[in-house]
Short mmCIF file of C-alpha atoms in Angstrom, two decimals:
data_model
loop_
_atom_site.label_atom_id
_atom_site.label_comp_id
_atom_site.label_asym_id
_atom_site.label_seq_id
_atom_site.Cartn_x
_atom_site.Cartn_y
_atom_site.Cartn_z
CA UNK A 954 3.68 -21.28 -30.57
CA UNK A 955 4.81 -21.82 -26.74
CA UNK A 956 6.55 -25.03 -26.29
CA UNK A 957 8.34 -26.75 -23.36
CA UNK A 958 12.00 -27.60 -23.29
CA UNK A 959 14.92 -28.71 -21.25
CA UNK A 960 17.77 -26.38 -20.33
CA UNK A 961 20.70 -28.40 -21.08
CA UNK A 962 23.40 -25.59 -20.70
CA UNK A 963 23.99 -22.05 -20.51
CA UNK A 964 26.70 -19.37 -20.95
CA UNK A 965 27.32 -15.64 -20.68
CA UNK A 966 28.19 -13.71 -23.72
CA UNK A 967 31.69 -12.37 -24.11
CA UNK A 968 30.66 -8.77 -24.68
CA UNK A 969 28.04 -7.82 -22.19
CA UNK A 970 27.75 -11.05 -20.07
CA UNK A 971 24.04 -11.48 -20.91
CA UNK A 972 22.99 -14.96 -19.89
CA UNK A 973 21.82 -17.33 -22.58
CA UNK A 974 20.20 -20.83 -22.48
CA UNK A 975 20.67 -23.88 -24.64
CA UNK A 976 17.41 -25.60 -24.83
CA UNK A 977 16.20 -28.98 -26.32
CA UNK A 978 13.03 -30.69 -26.64
CA UNK A 979 11.43 -31.96 -23.51
CA UNK A 980 11.08 -35.45 -24.94
CA UNK A 981 13.75 -36.55 -27.37
CA UNK A 982 13.24 -39.28 -29.91
CA UNK A 983 15.32 -41.79 -28.07
CA UNK A 984 15.92 -39.82 -24.83
CA UNK A 985 19.65 -40.15 -25.14
CA UNK A 986 22.33 -37.83 -23.90
CA UNK A 987 23.38 -37.02 -27.28
CA UNK A 988 19.91 -34.98 -27.61
CA UNK A 989 20.89 -32.72 -24.84
CA UNK A 990 24.69 -32.60 -25.20
CA UNK A 991 26.28 -29.14 -25.16
CA UNK A 992 26.74 -27.36 -28.53
CA UNK A 993 27.01 -24.01 -29.65
CA UNK A 994 23.43 -23.43 -30.26
CA UNK A 995 21.56 -21.25 -27.68
CA UNK A 996 18.19 -19.58 -27.36
CA UNK A 997 17.70 -15.88 -27.28
CA UNK A 998 18.25 -13.29 -24.32
CA UNK A 999 16.75 -14.07 -20.91
CA UNK A 1000 16.89 -12.63 -17.52
CA UNK A 1001 16.25 -15.86 -15.38
CA UNK A 1002 18.67 -17.37 -13.11
CA UNK A 1003 21.31 -19.93 -14.03
CA UNK A 1004 19.62 -23.43 -13.95
CA UNK A 1005 20.90 -26.34 -12.01
CA UNK A 1006 22.91 -28.92 -14.18
CA UNK A 1007 20.80 -31.71 -15.64
CA UNK A 1008 20.88 -35.00 -13.69
CA UNK A 1009 21.95 -38.14 -15.73
CA UNK A 1010 21.43 -41.79 -14.94
CA UNK A 1011 23.93 -44.49 -15.09
CA UNK A 1012 23.47 -44.70 -18.87
CA UNK A 1013 23.90 -41.07 -19.52
CA UNK A 1014 20.40 -40.33 -20.21
CA UNK A 1015 18.85 -37.14 -18.69
CA UNK A 1016 16.51 -38.11 -15.76
CA UNK A 1017 15.90 -34.62 -14.22
CA UNK A 1018 16.46 -30.98 -15.74
CA UNK A 1019 15.13 -27.45 -15.47
CA UNK A 1020 12.24 -27.02 -17.74
CA UNK A 1021 11.77 -23.94 -19.93
CA UNK A 1022 8.74 -22.40 -21.56
CA UNK A 1023 10.06 -21.40 -24.84
CA UNK A 1024 8.72 -19.69 -28.14
CA UNK A 1025 9.72 -21.14 -31.47
CA UNK A 1026 10.64 -18.62 -34.11
CA UNK A 1027 13.10 -17.98 -36.81
CA UNK A 1028 14.78 -21.46 -36.03
CA UNK A 1029 15.47 -20.63 -32.61
CA UNK A 1030 13.71 -21.18 -29.22
CA UNK A 1031 13.47 -18.19 -26.88
CA UNK A 1032 13.00 -18.87 -23.26
CA UNK A 1033 10.28 -17.06 -21.50
CA UNK A 1034 9.96 -18.91 -18.19
CA UNK A 1035 11.55 -21.79 -16.33
CA UNK A 1036 10.48 -24.12 -13.51
CA UNK A 1037 12.39 -26.97 -11.86
CA UNK A 1038 10.49 -29.74 -9.97
CA UNK A 1039 13.70 -30.38 -8.02
CA UNK A 1040 13.41 -27.04 -6.12
CA UNK A 1041 9.64 -26.47 -6.49
CA UNK A 1042 9.35 -27.81 -2.82
CA UNK A 1043 9.99 -24.31 -1.57
CA UNK A 1044 7.02 -22.84 -3.22
CA UNK A 1045 4.34 -25.49 -2.14
CA UNK A 1046 2.65 -23.01 0.26
CA UNK A 1047 1.68 -20.63 -2.47
CA UNK A 1048 -2.19 -19.73 -2.92
CA UNK A 1049 -3.83 -18.36 -6.04
CA UNK A 1050 -2.56 -14.81 -6.81
CA UNK A 1051 0.60 -15.10 -4.92
CA UNK A 1052 4.28 -15.23 -6.38
CA UNK A 1053 7.51 -16.51 -5.20
CA UNK A 1054 11.16 -16.10 -6.17
CA UNK A 1055 13.40 -18.93 -4.98
CA UNK A 1056 16.53 -20.59 -5.67
CA UNK A 1057 17.89 -24.23 -5.36
CA UNK A 1058 19.15 -23.66 -1.85
CA UNK A 1059 15.89 -22.50 -0.09
CA UNK A 1060 16.34 -18.80 -0.05
CA UNK A 1061 13.15 -17.17 -1.34
CA UNK A 1062 11.12 -13.98 -1.66
CA UNK A 1063 7.48 -14.58 -1.21
CA UNK A 1064 4.81 -12.07 -2.40
CA UNK A 1065 1.71 -13.28 -0.62
CA UNK A 1066 -1.86 -11.64 -0.35
CA UNK A 1067 -1.32 -10.49 3.21
CA UNK A 1068 2.39 -11.43 3.89
CA UNK A 1069 5.67 -10.61 2.20
CA UNK A 1070 8.76 -12.54 3.35
CA UNK A 1071 12.34 -12.70 2.54
CA UNK A 1072 14.01 -15.95 3.82
CA UNK A 1073 17.62 -16.95 3.56
CA UNK A 1074 19.76 -19.34 5.74
CA UNK A 1075 17.05 -19.60 8.35
CA UNK A 1076 16.96 -15.82 9.01
CA UNK A 1077 13.96 -13.95 7.57
CA UNK A 1078 12.45 -10.44 7.10
CA UNK A 1079 8.68 -10.49 7.02
CA UNK A 1080 5.89 -8.11 6.65
CA UNK A 1081 2.52 -9.00 7.97
CA UNK A 1082 0.16 -6.57 6.34
CA UNK A 1083 -3.09 -7.61 8.13
CA UNK A 1084 -1.45 -7.44 11.58
CA UNK A 1085 0.72 -4.44 10.62
CA UNK A 1086 3.85 -6.17 11.86
CA UNK A 1087 7.52 -6.23 10.62
CA UNK A 1088 9.70 -8.81 11.93
CA UNK A 1089 13.58 -9.50 11.52
CA UNK A 1090 15.20 -12.52 12.74
CA UNK A 1091 18.97 -13.14 12.53
CA UNK A 1092 20.35 -16.33 10.96
CA UNK A 1093 20.68 -19.11 13.73
CA UNK A 1094 23.90 -20.83 14.33
CA UNK A 1095 22.38 -24.28 13.56
CA UNK A 1096 19.09 -25.45 11.99
CA UNK A 1097 16.18 -24.95 14.34
CA UNK A 1098 18.22 -22.84 16.88
CA UNK A 1099 17.19 -19.55 18.21
CA UNK A 1100 18.22 -16.27 17.05
CA UNK A 1101 17.97 -12.45 18.01
CA UNK A 1102 14.72 -11.01 16.87
CA UNK A 1103 13.26 -7.55 16.20
CA UNK A 1104 9.70 -6.77 16.06
CA UNK A 1105 7.98 -3.49 14.98
CA UNK A 1106 4.31 -2.84 14.85
CA UNK A 1107 2.03 0.37 14.85
CA UNK A 1108 2.83 1.22 18.59
CA UNK A 1109 6.06 -0.42 19.59
CA UNK A 1110 9.61 -1.74 18.73
CA UNK A 1111 10.97 -4.58 20.36
CA UNK A 1112 14.38 -6.30 20.44
CA UNK A 1113 14.88 -9.75 21.97
CA UNK A 1114 18.14 -11.58 22.51
CA UNK A 1115 18.68 -15.10 21.41
CA UNK A 1116 17.82 -16.56 24.49
CA UNK A 1117 14.90 -14.35 25.26
CA UNK A 1118 16.51 -13.28 28.65
CA UNK A 1119 17.51 -9.73 27.70
CA UNK A 1120 15.25 -7.23 25.66
CA UNK A 1121 14.56 -3.70 24.75
CA UNK A 1122 11.06 -2.35 24.23
CA UNK A 1123 10.16 1.11 23.34
CA UNK A 1124 6.55 2.31 23.37
CA UNK A 1125 4.98 5.79 23.47
CA UNK A 1126 7.02 7.76 25.79
CA UNK A 1127 8.59 5.03 27.77
CA UNK A 1128 11.62 2.55 27.04
CA UNK A 1129 12.41 -0.55 28.96
CA UNK A 1130 15.64 -2.64 29.24
CA UNK A 1131 15.42 -5.97 30.83
CA UNK A 1132 18.36 -8.40 31.45
CA UNK A 1133 20.18 -10.12 34.14
CA UNK A 1134 23.07 -7.76 33.46
CA UNK A 1135 22.88 -4.24 32.01
CA UNK A 1136 26.06 -2.19 31.15
CA UNK A 1137 26.72 1.25 30.03
CA UNK A 1138 30.09 1.93 28.57
CA UNK A 1139 30.67 5.77 28.01
CA UNK A 1140 32.74 8.52 29.15
CA UNK A 1141 29.55 10.49 30.44
CA UNK A 1142 26.19 9.43 31.03
CA UNK A 1143 23.61 12.14 31.50
CA UNK A 1144 20.04 11.64 32.93
CA UNK A 1145 17.17 14.03 32.56
CA UNK A 1146 15.54 15.84 29.67
CA UNK A 1147 17.18 19.18 29.06
CA UNK A 1148 19.30 18.89 32.29
CA UNK A 1149 22.70 18.10 33.10
CA UNK A 1150 22.74 15.46 35.89
CA UNK A 1151 25.69 13.37 35.56
CA UNK A 1152 25.61 9.82 36.87
CA UNK A 1153 28.41 9.08 39.49
CA UNK A 1154 30.48 6.13 38.16
CA UNK A 1155 32.62 3.77 40.19
CA UNK A 1156 35.81 5.43 38.75
CA UNK A 1157 34.39 9.06 40.02
CA UNK A 1158 33.88 7.56 43.44
CA UNK A 1159 37.48 6.29 43.61
CA UNK A 1160 38.79 9.47 42.63
CA UNK A 1161 36.71 11.13 45.44
CA UNK A 1162 38.02 8.54 47.80
CA UNK A 1163 41.64 9.34 46.87
CA UNK A 1164 41.05 13.03 47.61
CA UNK A 1165 39.62 12.07 51.03
CA UNK A 1166 42.33 9.76 51.74
CA UNK A 1167 44.91 12.67 51.04
CA UNK A 1168 43.15 14.58 53.80
CA UNK A 1169 43.57 11.80 56.18
CA UNK A 1170 40.18 10.42 55.97
CA UNK A 1171 40.27 6.48 55.65
CA UNK A 1172 37.40 5.04 53.68
CA UNK A 1173 37.17 1.39 52.49
CA UNK A 1174 37.18 1.22 48.82
CA UNK A 1175 33.84 -0.08 47.64
CA UNK A 1176 33.16 -2.81 45.15
CA UNK A 1177 31.37 -2.14 41.92
CA UNK A 1178 27.70 -2.42 42.38
CA UNK A 1179 27.70 -1.75 46.15
CA UNK A 1180 26.97 1.60 48.17
CA UNK A 1181 29.75 3.33 49.93
CA UNK A 1182 29.24 5.54 53.17
CA UNK A 1183 31.47 8.59 53.46
CA UNK A 1184 31.80 10.26 57.04
CA UNK A 1185 30.82 13.75 56.77
CA UNK A 1186 32.42 16.91 58.35
CA UNK A 1187 36.01 15.68 57.44
#
């Protein structure tokens, strides 16, 4: 027979750290705390998450607790499922045929009909099966704030900064980098497929100017990002 009970306590066994529940009737004779007091009487093995502690009123009576579906047998109740109305608000968007795994803090894994999503702390990893898109968003600094975002579809990959002012897009045989400032930090930067075409850096230009100055050719050192004109024939 399947019955419903309240989870009033839990523990891990000493040998293999298996999680065990202590359950009691969902409705006791007098509703007092003594009916849900902790005692050394537990249900059988289970693989469910540790439940939230029961909430008591001013008189010590249980007013809210995790509920458990149990099977009575051999003078013991075996937990086969749990639910808690205190955290069920995180699963209110479920539709028939969908499943969600969630905790009391809003983190959850939703297995939907056309979407699968993992959410934690405001960041998420989402799979949109119908649109064939995968999205990854970082955890925002504060609730509702923006965060860096990565999007992948069947043709392209895009990376957008927190403010949206900088981005990287890769599609087909082209790649585009956008931003108010783009920096490359490397000992050597080569441009060209299968070719060696070194890019002239500011430090390389300054070395060249030092060589020219040693030969008596005076050139005003350029500022980074500005062009420099060197006299020819010196």
